[in-house]
XYZ file of C-alpha atoms in Angstrom:
495
model
C -112.140 89.867 70.108
C -114.402 91.864 72.708
C -115.880 88.455 73.513
C -112.478 87.009 74.189
C -111.251 89.885 76.127
C -114.581 89.495 78.261
C -113.826 85.616 78.761
C -110.417 86.466 80.110
C -111.727 89.106 82.240
C -114.400 86.808 83.919
C -111.729 84.006 84.177
C -109.232 86.259 85.896
C -112.072 87.732 88.314
C -113.410 84.436 89.396
C -109.555 83.091 90.132
C -109.296 86.305 92.321
C -112.714 85.421 94.169
C -111.502 81.872 94.664
C -108.129 82.951 96.026
C -109.835 85.509 98.646
C -112.514 82.903 99.740
C -109.427 80.521 100.271
C -107.543 83.099 102.281
C -110.400 83.828 104.544
C -111.332 80.089 105.190
C -107.919 79.172 105.884
C -107.749 82.073 108.376
C -110.390 80.976 110.194
C -109.702 77.476 110.443
C -106.197 78.427 111.433
C -104.875 74.946 110.967
C -102.273 74.522 108.300
C -102.516 70.660 108.290
C -106.144 70.900 107.094
C -105.982 74.086 104.839
C -102.788 76.009 104.330
C -102.762 79.764 103.362
C -102.378 80.661 99.735
C -98.952 82.081 100.595
C -97.665 78.995 102.050
C -98.748 77.038 99.194
C -96.876 79.535 96.634
C -93.747 79.254 98.721
C -94.092 75.497 98.660
C -94.371 75.765 94.894
C -91.396 77.760 94.415
C -89.266 75.306 96.888
C -90.692 72.380 94.622
C -89.326 73.604 91.693
C -86.010 74.346 92.726
C -84.968 71.108 93.736
C -83.436 68.513 91.146
C -85.718 65.677 92.684
C -88.740 67.306 91.334
C -86.995 68.191 87.956
C -86.433 64.291 87.496
C -89.675 63.598 88.673
C -91.500 65.976 86.564
C -89.580 64.667 83.191
C -90.379 60.856 83.938
C -94.095 61.878 84.557
C -94.212 64.109 81.525
C -92.621 61.024 79.590
C -95.396 58.819 80.708
C -98.099 61.150 79.766
C -96.780 61.711 76.281
C -96.036 57.986 75.708
C -99.918 57.222 77.055
C -101.293 60.132 74.765
C -99.482 58.668 71.765
C -100.274 55.192 72.473
C -104.140 56.132 72.790
C -104.190 58.522 69.916
C -102.575 55.796 67.505
C -104.424 52.597 68.663
C -107.643 54.486 69.236
C -107.683 55.807 65.935
C -106.892 52.438 64.015
C -109.574 50.596 66.378
C -111.844 53.478 65.629
C -111.421 53.128 61.696
C -112.019 49.234 62.238
C -115.398 49.818 64.328
C -116.475 52.472 61.434
C -115.800 50.413 58.615
C -116.117 46.845 60.037
C -119.075 46.917 62.476
C -118.466 42.992 63.628
C -115.020 44.153 64.866
C -116.799 46.688 67.164
C -119.382 43.703 68.271
C -116.631 41.681 69.296
C -114.758 44.410 71.324
C -117.888 45.898 72.656
C -117.856 43.552 76.138
C -114.221 44.511 76.684
C -114.942 48.252 76.309
C -118.036 47.969 78.457
C -115.907 46.411 81.052
C -113.277 48.849 81.098
C -115.793 51.778 81.316
C -117.513 50.213 84.340
C -114.322 48.999 86.561
C -113.124 51.746 88.845
C -109.869 53.280 88.215
C -108.186 52.471 91.415
C -109.334 48.631 90.939
C -107.468 48.831 87.669
C -104.384 50.469 89.178
C -104.093 47.913 92.044
C -104.818 45.002 89.859
C -102.079 46.414 87.535
C -99.687 46.219 90.476
C -99.607 42.540 90.113
C -98.954 42.337 86.560
C -96.440 45.173 85.713
C -93.655 47.127 87.065
C -94.406 49.942 89.040
C -93.147 52.465 86.344
C -95.363 50.797 83.835
C -98.639 50.943 85.798
C -99.513 54.619 85.307
C -98.990 54.280 81.401
C -101.115 51.055 81.446
C -103.883 52.635 83.335
C -103.894 55.751 81.298
C -103.902 54.122 78.132
C -106.552 51.593 79.194
C -109.183 54.410 80.405
C -108.528 56.733 77.433
C -108.240 54.258 74.436
C -112.175 53.799 74.546
C -112.808 57.428 74.589
C -110.584 58.105 71.453
C -111.684 54.704 69.626
C -115.382 55.901 69.845
C -114.479 59.302 68.754
C -112.721 58.183 65.822
C -115.894 55.900 64.910
C -118.082 58.456 65.249
C -116.097 60.382 62.891
C -115.732 58.135 60.158
C -119.185 56.398 60.781
C -120.559 54.815 57.419
C -124.186 55.576 59.003
C -123.650 59.031 58.740
C -126.313 60.389 56.568
C -124.759 63.630 55.368
C -121.456 61.614 54.506
C -123.491 59.415 52.547
C -125.276 62.404 50.415
C -121.693 63.934 50.097
C -120.280 60.531 48.673
C -123.101 59.822 46.359
C -122.405 63.643 45.044
C -118.554 62.759 44.787
C -119.477 59.654 42.645
C -121.782 61.364 40.449
C -118.990 63.989 39.724
C -116.223 61.702 39.330
C -114.012 62.785 42.253
C -110.767 60.748 42.660
C -110.398 58.690 45.683
C -107.582 61.304 46.769
C -110.099 64.159 46.325
C -112.713 62.440 48.599
C -110.117 61.712 51.184
C -108.794 65.253 51.111
C -111.787 67.379 50.839
C -114.518 65.093 52.365
C -113.561 62.314 54.790
C -110.743 64.180 56.530
C -112.970 67.620 56.851
C -116.061 65.784 57.585
C -114.215 63.619 60.444
C -111.882 66.264 61.956
C -114.489 67.629 64.614
C -115.095 64.282 66.306
C -111.493 63.023 66.096
C -110.019 66.324 67.511
C -112.914 66.055 70.167
C -111.543 62.729 71.044
C -107.976 63.906 70.990
C -108.724 66.943 73.420
C -110.776 64.832 75.668
C -107.887 62.072 76.380
C -105.323 65.068 76.566
C -107.374 66.247 79.433
C -107.559 62.933 81.162
C -103.932 61.915 80.623
C -102.307 63.832 83.558
C -104.849 62.958 86.075
C -104.850 59.314 85.088
C -100.936 59.222 85.061
C -100.566 60.603 88.366
C -103.135 58.798 89.827
C -101.441 55.730 88.874
C -98.073 56.945 90.419
C -99.725 57.908 93.758
C -100.608 54.126 94.014
C -97.691 52.439 92.389
C -95.131 54.767 93.497
C -92.455 54.470 90.770
C -88.946 55.862 91.956
C -89.167 59.023 90.001
C -92.699 60.440 89.579
C -94.792 63.530 90.527
C -97.285 61.251 92.030
C -94.727 59.656 94.379
C -93.695 63.125 95.411
C -97.560 63.768 96.232
C -97.970 60.582 98.093
C -94.890 61.276 100.045
C -96.088 64.882 100.995
C -99.233 63.227 102.173
C -97.575 60.448 104.561
C -95.458 63.321 106.062
C -98.435 65.536 106.644
C -97.180 68.386 104.737
C -100.654 69.724 103.400
C -98.916 72.690 101.533
C -96.895 70.384 99.684
C -99.700 68.423 98.589
C -101.414 71.512 97.335
C -98.345 72.781 95.841
C -97.616 69.577 93.580
C -101.439 69.283 92.810
C -101.453 72.740 91.445
C -98.402 71.781 89.471
C -100.139 68.944 88.018
C -103.233 71.036 87.101
C -100.941 73.689 85.527
C -99.013 71.109 83.537
C -102.191 69.356 82.399
C -103.476 72.918 81.041
C -100.298 73.450 79.309
C -100.227 69.811 77.845
C -104.084 70.266 76.656
C -103.045 73.867 75.235
C -100.198 72.286 73.327
C -102.722 69.748 71.788
C -105.047 72.241 70.906
C -102.391 74.184 69.416
C -101.347 71.374 67.199
C -104.902 70.703 66.040
C -105.293 74.321 65.129
C -102.095 74.025 63.142
C -103.374 71.117 61.318
C -106.613 72.778 60.603
C -104.704 75.778 59.095
C -102.253 73.702 57.416
C -105.145 71.835 55.786
C -106.606 74.927 54.541
C -102.918 76.226 53.118
C -102.657 72.529 51.465
C -106.315 73.258 49.760
C -105.133 76.661 48.509
C -101.973 74.947 47.188
C -103.678 72.078 45.607
C -106.082 74.347 43.456
C -102.831 76.723 42.477
C -100.672 73.815 41.410
C -102.785 70.706 40.732
C -102.608 69.437 37.247
C -104.727 66.371 37.815
C -106.579 65.687 34.838
C -107.711 61.903 34.444
C -110.972 62.560 32.654
C -111.710 63.290 29.145
C -114.300 65.503 27.956
C -117.483 63.479 26.893
C -118.552 63.224 23.292
C -122.235 64.182 22.956
C -124.159 60.866 22.761
C -126.574 60.171 19.890
C -128.272 57.304 21.089
C -131.243 57.245 23.813
C -130.481 55.890 27.327
C -132.919 53.258 28.339
C -133.401 52.473 32.180
C -135.555 49.533 32.462
C -136.784 46.933 35.374
C -136.774 49.424 38.104
C -138.359 48.126 40.982
C -138.405 50.072 44.440
C -140.302 48.971 47.399
C -141.722 51.664 49.871
C -144.801 50.549 51.854
C -145.340 48.219 48.855
C -144.032 48.701 45.299
C -143.441 52.513 44.337
C -141.970 51.205 41.176
C -142.384 47.640 39.605
C -140.864 46.803 36.647
C -140.638 50.407 35.478
C -138.925 51.671 32.230
C -137.805 54.956 31.179
C -136.131 55.991 27.817
C -134.173 59.367 27.972
C -133.861 60.684 24.390
C -130.614 61.885 23.318
C -130.168 65.921 22.471
C -133.233 66.236 24.301
C -134.402 67.661 27.956
C -137.142 65.529 29.502
C -139.207 67.050 32.079
C -140.758 64.802 34.632
C -143.616 66.035 36.634
C -145.564 64.044 39.118
C -147.697 64.653 42.246
C -145.679 64.570 45.786
C -144.817 61.100 47.011
C -144.510 59.497 43.508
C -140.656 58.839 43.482
C -139.379 61.425 41.080
C -136.063 61.974 43.334
C -135.914 58.236 43.672
C -136.019 57.932 39.897
C -133.319 60.409 39.464
C -131.028 58.656 41.880
C -131.845 55.324 39.997
C -130.989 56.703 36.533
C -127.878 58.224 38.045
C -126.490 54.966 39.500
C -127.319 53.028 36.349
C -125.787 55.737 34.143
C -122.326 55.450 36.258
C -122.410 51.798 36.258
C -122.443 51.914 32.292
C -119.737 54.271 32.122
C -121.518 57.440 31.554
C -120.345 60.927 33.116
C -123.159 62.141 35.346
C -123.870 65.764 36.455
C -126.517 65.944 39.194
C -128.275 68.973 40.616
C -129.373 67.468 43.811
C -132.566 68.963 45.653
C -130.072 69.976 48.549
C -126.795 71.628 47.491
C -124.598 69.043 48.896
C -121.760 71.576 48.795
C -118.260 70.584 50.708
C -118.284 72.643 53.773
C -114.435 72.924 54.084
C -114.188 74.482 50.465
C -115.364 77.953 49.247
C -117.866 78.250 46.738
C -115.441 78.380 43.665
C -113.263 75.516 44.877
C -116.694 73.352 45.409
C -117.415 74.081 41.465
C -113.933 73.786 40.487
C -113.096 70.633 42.159
C -114.829 68.031 39.842
C -113.347 70.154 36.982
C -109.870 69.638 37.990
C -110.035 66.079 36.777
C -111.146 67.298 33.448
C -109.127 70.551 32.662
C -106.572 70.856 35.567
C -106.712 73.374 38.484
C -106.110 76.708 36.504
C -108.668 76.115 33.616
C -110.981 74.736 36.336
C -110.983 77.909 38.490
C -111.453 79.709 35.372
C -114.527 77.999 34.185
C -115.915 77.823 37.553
C -115.785 81.453 38.016
C -117.222 82.212 34.571
C -120.385 80.036 35.617
C -120.648 81.314 39.016
C -120.653 84.873 37.772
C -123.299 84.084 35.165
C -125.424 82.916 38.323
C -125.002 86.181 39.792
C -122.474 84.771 42.676
C -119.547 86.687 41.596
C -119.124 88.447 44.865
C -119.539 84.983 46.931
C -116.669 83.103 44.997
C -114.750 83.042 48.383
C -117.294 82.374 50.715
C -118.002 79.222 52.458
C -121.415 77.276 52.106
C -122.387 78.064 55.479
C -121.902 81.768 54.949
C -124.560 81.649 52.093
C -128.564 81.896 51.863
C -130.278 78.771 50.852
C -130.968 80.237 47.413
C -127.109 81.236 47.069
C -126.333 77.642 47.887
C -128.334 75.985 45.458
C -127.336 78.230 42.759
C -123.584 77.507 43.501
C -124.661 73.494 43.065
C -126.517 74.620 39.954
C -123.116 76.165 38.579
C -121.081 72.836 39.494
C -123.964 70.663 37.527
C -123.899 72.941 34.473
C -119.842 73.686 34.356
C -119.193 69.902 34.689
C -118.715 68.054 31.170
C -120.939 65.089 31.380
C -123.176 62.578 29.331
C -126.017 63.261 31.203
C -127.519 66.103 33.305
C -129.986 65.291 36.109
C -131.764 68.361 37.707
C -133.952 67.831 40.807
C -136.296 70.679 41.499
C -133.663 73.280 40.611
C -135.541 76.626 41.502
C -136.967 75.500 44.588
C -134.920 78.109 46.689
C -135.236 80.854 44.079
C -137.743 83.547 43.828
C -139.616 84.233 40.658
C -137.492 87.327 39.442
C -134.177 85.455 40.083
C -135.828 82.448 38.339
C -136.133 84.479 35.126
C -132.642 86.078 35.314
C -130.930 82.462 35.296
C -133.354 80.858 32.772
C -130.723 81.506 29.993
C -127.867 80.443 31.799
C -129.844 77.313 32.531
C -130.835 76.797 28.869
C -127.193 77.203 27.894
C -125.989 74.643 30.430
C -128.782 72.279 29.395
C -127.916 72.242 25.563
C -124.271 71.338 26.392
C -125.531 68.165 27.647
C -126.507 65.209 25.301
C -129.247 63.928 27.818
C -131.176 65.984 30.273
C -133.717 64.837 32.734
C -135.461 67.904 34.851
C -137.709 66.920 37.940
C -140.061 69.939 38.539
C -143.909 70.421 40.034
C -143.939 73.586 37.794
C -145.379 73.753 34.220
C -143.763 77.114 33.575
C -140.334 75.412 34.069
C -141.253 72.478 31.983
C -142.454 74.447 28.986
C -139.526 76.821 28.901
C -136.678 74.297 29.480
C -138.111 70.923 28.138
C -138.672 69.274 24.572
C -140.514 66.556 26.267
C -142.897 66.482 29.266
C -143.653 63.067 31.064
C -146.296 62.877 33.665
C -145.983 60.188 36.460
C -148.881 58.830 38.394
C -150.379 55.479 40.066
C -148.877 53.176 42.735
C -146.822 51.328 41.422
C -145.855 54.434 39.283
C -146.365 54.440 35.467
C -146.152 56.961 32.626
C -149.414 58.640 32.500
C -148.791 61.085 29.710
C -145.706 61.506 27.533
C -145.690 64.634 25.195
C -143.460 66.162 22.825
C -143.665 69.899 22.915
C -140.959 71.041 20.598
C -143.312 72.434 17.987
C -145.308 74.390 20.418
C -144.939 77.743 21.951
C -144.076 77.947 25.307
C -147.342 79.523 26.327
C -149.332 76.781 24.559
C -147.014 74.021 25.897
C -147.400 75.296 29.487
C -151.283 75.457 28.642
C -151.360 71.655 27.299
C -148.866 70.506 30.227
C -151.453 71.930 33.047
C -154.524 70.377 31.144
C -152.980 67.235 30.956
C -151.952 67.194 34.308
C -155.448 67.784 35.480
C -156.706 65.199 32.871
C -154.542 62.526 34.491
C -155.281 63.323 37.832
C -159.338 62.757 37.380
């Protein structure tokens, strides 16, 4: 609040200084034709506003601005989506867009005078100049090359989010900043372009025509007055657009709250514990040569398999392949990624509950999500957004999502990477309970301590292409003995 007051104060102070300088310079020049006094311009503004001719001209110009804005916004949105999802469409239109951006506005106006009625020229010019801006903003917002969006989509697929959930809670919030930036940009340009078009095309009723007439008869004060009216109108138009965008943002948040209070969506059933092993065979991955070549891995039913390997041996890549194969075979997957991959527009509680809505409905989903979050010491952060959390808290939030989601297979990629040792010990029991509920679990870790206490089987990967160097069943061992054997085996494998 203090910052806003400071900004308003600085703005007003700057305006006062500008008026003072204007007054001094106008008095020095002493030529109203070159630079009229502020008082004369103010009088001209009131006189202009009081005429019926100006009222009709303003309505006509405003109508052209509004029409130009909606045409650019609509067709820019459609074209932007086409550019984002069909790159060949962008390649086809790129020469035309480059030409439009390079050609001077005056040239476009003069050419348009040969093709269109004078009343249509301003709209044509404004749309032609703002359409590329809107199109490229939408393209950026929905870009398929957005790395962060790809990661969130992978998360959404793993947790079986519906198309509606992806659209409402991933695509729209992710795209909104870029799209709103485009909308703000074209709203700021529209009045300048329309009035410039009117000045040259001289439609019968237009603010730009009044501006041109004032210049012809050498009424400098009227030129200043009409220009200031245009600037103020443009400011009001932009403010109205910003208000609409703000209302949309607030409405979307209200819709989210309504979704979690009323939704009864439950298209998924709880999975049955699988009794058979899951075989992933024929894995081949090229990365500066073969990282994996005809690699096979069997994840045993009702067993947690810890996967250890030196850095760069493709542990995360292996989990990604397992997830994709499992989804392709119709299995339900729950994945704790290395990075949290939380949806930034949802609170911690909503992030965990969203995939559960398809299993339990909203009410029970929120209950189950809250229970798991409290078990992971996040009870005070339920209604916080991801960017308000520390790295460790975000990781525990994604851990809560992974453990609470009913799945056939649970994949854990370095689950404790952002947790200190005391925190790790405090949530070990919660992790064990969450793992035991899943039929198959694969745990990637560098830490023999974690492997010996959470897994029943330990696999060590090494070589290039990667092979299974060691495969140990540690069910009959104590945690301390298992840890020692894992360390010895790792050292032996690396010799």
